[in-house]
Short mmCIF file of C-alpha atoms in Angstrom, two decimals:
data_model
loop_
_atom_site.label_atom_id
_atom_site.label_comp_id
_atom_site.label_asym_id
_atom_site.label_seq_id
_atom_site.Cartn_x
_atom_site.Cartn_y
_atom_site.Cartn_z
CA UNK A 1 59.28 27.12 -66.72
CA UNK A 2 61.24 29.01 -69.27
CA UNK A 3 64.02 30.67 -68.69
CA UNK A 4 62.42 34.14 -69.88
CA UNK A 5 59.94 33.43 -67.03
CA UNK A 6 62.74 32.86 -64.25
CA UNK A 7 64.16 36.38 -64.63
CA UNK A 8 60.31 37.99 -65.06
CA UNK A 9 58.88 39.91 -62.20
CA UNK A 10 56.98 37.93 -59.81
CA UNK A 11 53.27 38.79 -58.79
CA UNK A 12 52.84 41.39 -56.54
CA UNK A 13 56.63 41.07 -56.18
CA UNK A 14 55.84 38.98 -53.28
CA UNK A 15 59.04 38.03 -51.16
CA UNK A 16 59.01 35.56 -48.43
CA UNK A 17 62.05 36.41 -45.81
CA UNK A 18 60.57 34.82 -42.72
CA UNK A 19 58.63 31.39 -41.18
CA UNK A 20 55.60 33.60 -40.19
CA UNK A 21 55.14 35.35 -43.87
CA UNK A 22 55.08 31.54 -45.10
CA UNK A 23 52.99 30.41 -42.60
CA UNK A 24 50.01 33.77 -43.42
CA UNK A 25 50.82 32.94 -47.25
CA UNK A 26 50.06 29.48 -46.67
CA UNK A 27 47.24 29.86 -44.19
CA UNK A 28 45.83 32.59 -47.13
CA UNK A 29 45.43 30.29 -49.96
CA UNK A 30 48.19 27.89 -49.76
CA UNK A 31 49.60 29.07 -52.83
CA UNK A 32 53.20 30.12 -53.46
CA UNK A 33 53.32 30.12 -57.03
CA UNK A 34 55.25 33.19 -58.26
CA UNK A 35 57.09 33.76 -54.96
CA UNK A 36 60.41 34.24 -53.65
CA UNK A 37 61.30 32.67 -50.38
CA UNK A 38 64.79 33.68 -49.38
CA UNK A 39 66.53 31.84 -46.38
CA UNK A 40 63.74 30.46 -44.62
CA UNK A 41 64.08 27.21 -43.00
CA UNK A 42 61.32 25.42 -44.32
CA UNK A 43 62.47 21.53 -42.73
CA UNK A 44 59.33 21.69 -40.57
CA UNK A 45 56.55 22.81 -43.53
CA UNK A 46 56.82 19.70 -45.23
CA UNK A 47 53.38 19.41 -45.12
CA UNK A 48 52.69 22.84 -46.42
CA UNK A 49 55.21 21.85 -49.35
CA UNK A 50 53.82 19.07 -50.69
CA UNK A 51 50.40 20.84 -51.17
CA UNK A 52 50.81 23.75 -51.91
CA UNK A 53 50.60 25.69 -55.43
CA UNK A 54 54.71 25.96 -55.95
CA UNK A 55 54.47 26.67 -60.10
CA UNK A 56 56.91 29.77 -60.81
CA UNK A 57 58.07 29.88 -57.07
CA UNK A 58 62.17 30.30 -56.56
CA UNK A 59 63.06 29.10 -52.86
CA UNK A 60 66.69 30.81 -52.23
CA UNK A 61 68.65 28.49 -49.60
CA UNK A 62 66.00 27.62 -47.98
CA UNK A 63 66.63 24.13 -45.93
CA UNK A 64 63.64 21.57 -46.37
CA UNK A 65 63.27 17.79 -46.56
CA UNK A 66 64.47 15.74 -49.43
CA UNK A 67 60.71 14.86 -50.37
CA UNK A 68 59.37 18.41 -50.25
CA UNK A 69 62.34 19.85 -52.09
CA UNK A 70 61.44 17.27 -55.23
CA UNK A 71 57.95 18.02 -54.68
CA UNK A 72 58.49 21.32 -55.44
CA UNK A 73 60.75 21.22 -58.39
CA UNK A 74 58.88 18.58 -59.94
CA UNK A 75 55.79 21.91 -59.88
CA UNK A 76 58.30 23.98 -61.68
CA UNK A 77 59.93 25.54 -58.84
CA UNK A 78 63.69 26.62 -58.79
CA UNK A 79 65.65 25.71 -55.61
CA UNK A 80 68.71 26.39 -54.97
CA UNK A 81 69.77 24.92 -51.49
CA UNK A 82 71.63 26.10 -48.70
CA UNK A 83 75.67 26.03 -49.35
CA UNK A 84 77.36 24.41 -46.82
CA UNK A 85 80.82 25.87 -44.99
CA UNK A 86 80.15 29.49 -45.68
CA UNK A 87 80.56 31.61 -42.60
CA UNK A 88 77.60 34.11 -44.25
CA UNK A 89 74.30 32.85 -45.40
CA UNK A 90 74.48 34.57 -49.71
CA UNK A 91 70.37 34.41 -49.85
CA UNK A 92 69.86 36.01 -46.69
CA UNK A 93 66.52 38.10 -46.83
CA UNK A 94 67.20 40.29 -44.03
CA UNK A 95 69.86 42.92 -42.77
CA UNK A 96 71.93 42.04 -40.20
CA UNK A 97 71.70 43.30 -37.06
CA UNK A 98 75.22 44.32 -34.49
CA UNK A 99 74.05 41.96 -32.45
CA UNK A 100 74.18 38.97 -35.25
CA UNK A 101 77.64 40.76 -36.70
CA UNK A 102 79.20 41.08 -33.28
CA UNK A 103 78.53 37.50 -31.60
CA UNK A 104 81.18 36.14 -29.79
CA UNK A 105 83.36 38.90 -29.47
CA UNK A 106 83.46 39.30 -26.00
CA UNK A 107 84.79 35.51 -25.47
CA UNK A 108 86.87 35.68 -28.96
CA UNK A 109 87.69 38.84 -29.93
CA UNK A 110 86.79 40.66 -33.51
CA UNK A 111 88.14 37.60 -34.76
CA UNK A 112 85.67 35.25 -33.77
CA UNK A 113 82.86 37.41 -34.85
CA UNK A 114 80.62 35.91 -37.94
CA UNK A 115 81.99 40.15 -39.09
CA UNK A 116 85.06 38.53 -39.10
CA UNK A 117 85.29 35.38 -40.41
CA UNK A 118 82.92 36.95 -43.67
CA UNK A 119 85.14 39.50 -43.83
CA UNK A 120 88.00 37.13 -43.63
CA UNK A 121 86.63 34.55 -46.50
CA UNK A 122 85.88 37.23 -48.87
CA UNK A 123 89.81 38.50 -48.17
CA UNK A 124 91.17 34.08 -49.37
CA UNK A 125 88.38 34.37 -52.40
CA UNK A 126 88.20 37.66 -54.03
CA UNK A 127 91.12 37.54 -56.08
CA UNK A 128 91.13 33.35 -56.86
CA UNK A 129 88.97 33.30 -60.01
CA UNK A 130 86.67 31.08 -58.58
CA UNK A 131 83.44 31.92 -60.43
CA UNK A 132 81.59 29.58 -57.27
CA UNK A 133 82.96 32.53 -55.00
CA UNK A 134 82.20 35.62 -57.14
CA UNK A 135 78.56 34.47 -57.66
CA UNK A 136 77.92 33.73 -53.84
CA UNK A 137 79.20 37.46 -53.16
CA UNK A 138 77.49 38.77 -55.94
CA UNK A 139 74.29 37.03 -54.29
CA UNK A 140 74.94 38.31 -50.79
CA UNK A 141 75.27 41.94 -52.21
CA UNK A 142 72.56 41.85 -53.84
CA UNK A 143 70.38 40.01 -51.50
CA UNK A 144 71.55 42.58 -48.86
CA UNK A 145 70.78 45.75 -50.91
CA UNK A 146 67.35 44.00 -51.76
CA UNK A 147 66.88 44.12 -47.74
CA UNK A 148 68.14 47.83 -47.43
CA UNK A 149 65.58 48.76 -50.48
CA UNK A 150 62.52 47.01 -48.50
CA UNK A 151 63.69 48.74 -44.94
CA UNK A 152 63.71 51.92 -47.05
CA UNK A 153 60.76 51.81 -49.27
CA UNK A 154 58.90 54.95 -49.07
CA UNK A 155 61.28 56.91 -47.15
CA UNK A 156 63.10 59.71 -48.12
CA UNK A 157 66.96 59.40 -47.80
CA UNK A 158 69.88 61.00 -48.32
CA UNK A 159 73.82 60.29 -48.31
CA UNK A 160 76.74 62.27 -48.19
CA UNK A 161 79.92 60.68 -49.66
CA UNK A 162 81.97 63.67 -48.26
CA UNK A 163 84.51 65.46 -49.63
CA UNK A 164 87.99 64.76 -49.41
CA UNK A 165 90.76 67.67 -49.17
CA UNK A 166 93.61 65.97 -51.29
CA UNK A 167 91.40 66.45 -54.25
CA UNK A 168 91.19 69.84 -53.94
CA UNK A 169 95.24 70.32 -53.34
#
């Protein structure tokens, strides 16, 4: 695959953020060429993998057995794998819910909360230069605004940023 073709829009712009949209895109062809399958844990498709049509796909963190990952590549797909230690997962497909944010603060506190401990890694990285760092935030922004976009497609919103008094003294 050229490079060109890694950054050109996929067809249908066909995302994969859960095990049951593989599992109908499998079961509908068995071809993921072109897709995008963000942060699914694909360890128990093997099968699926290793025949299936993966030419042009991009599989974002997305945990799978040694075999199937160089399977895939070998078809011309991109993987980039799970990274390991993060307290936030940067490919995550999906917007977190209070729940997910929240867990473990009634037997920890805030500070055990997976809120906290993000919030708490980007505070050590964001001014350390580490370009490893800035591109995993960078991803997790982006992947999380791609998830706000898809919650919001078709609806009509609106935001108020407020006004703030000192700027009009």
């Amino acid at each position: 695959m050229l490079p060109s073709e890694a950054s050109a829009p996929h067809p249908g712009g066909r995302e994969i953020e859960t095990l049951s949209e593989f599992d109908e895109v499998v079961a509908a062809g068995g071809s993921l060429a072109g897709h995008r399958v963000q942060a699914v844990d694909l360890t128990g498709r093997t099968a699926a993998l290793l025949t299936a049509d993966t030419t042009g796909a991009v599989f974002l963190g997305c945990p799978m057995e040694e075999d199937a990952a160089a399977r895939v590549r070998a078809s011309g797909a991109l993987v980039f794998p799970p990274v390991p230690g993060l307290p936030f997962d940067p490919y995550r497909g999906l917007l977190y819910t209070p729940d997910e944010l929240f867990a473990g603060l009634a037997d920890g506190g805030y500070e055990a909360t997976p809120d906290a401990c993000a919030y708490a890694w980007f505070q050590r990285t964001k001014a350390d230069g580490d370009v490893f760092a800035s591109m995993l935030r960078a991803v997790h922004d982006d992947s999380l605004s791609d998830a706000l976009d898809d919650l919001l497609h078709g609806q009509r919103v609106v935001g108020d940023g407020g006004t703030s008094l000192l700027e009009r003294s």
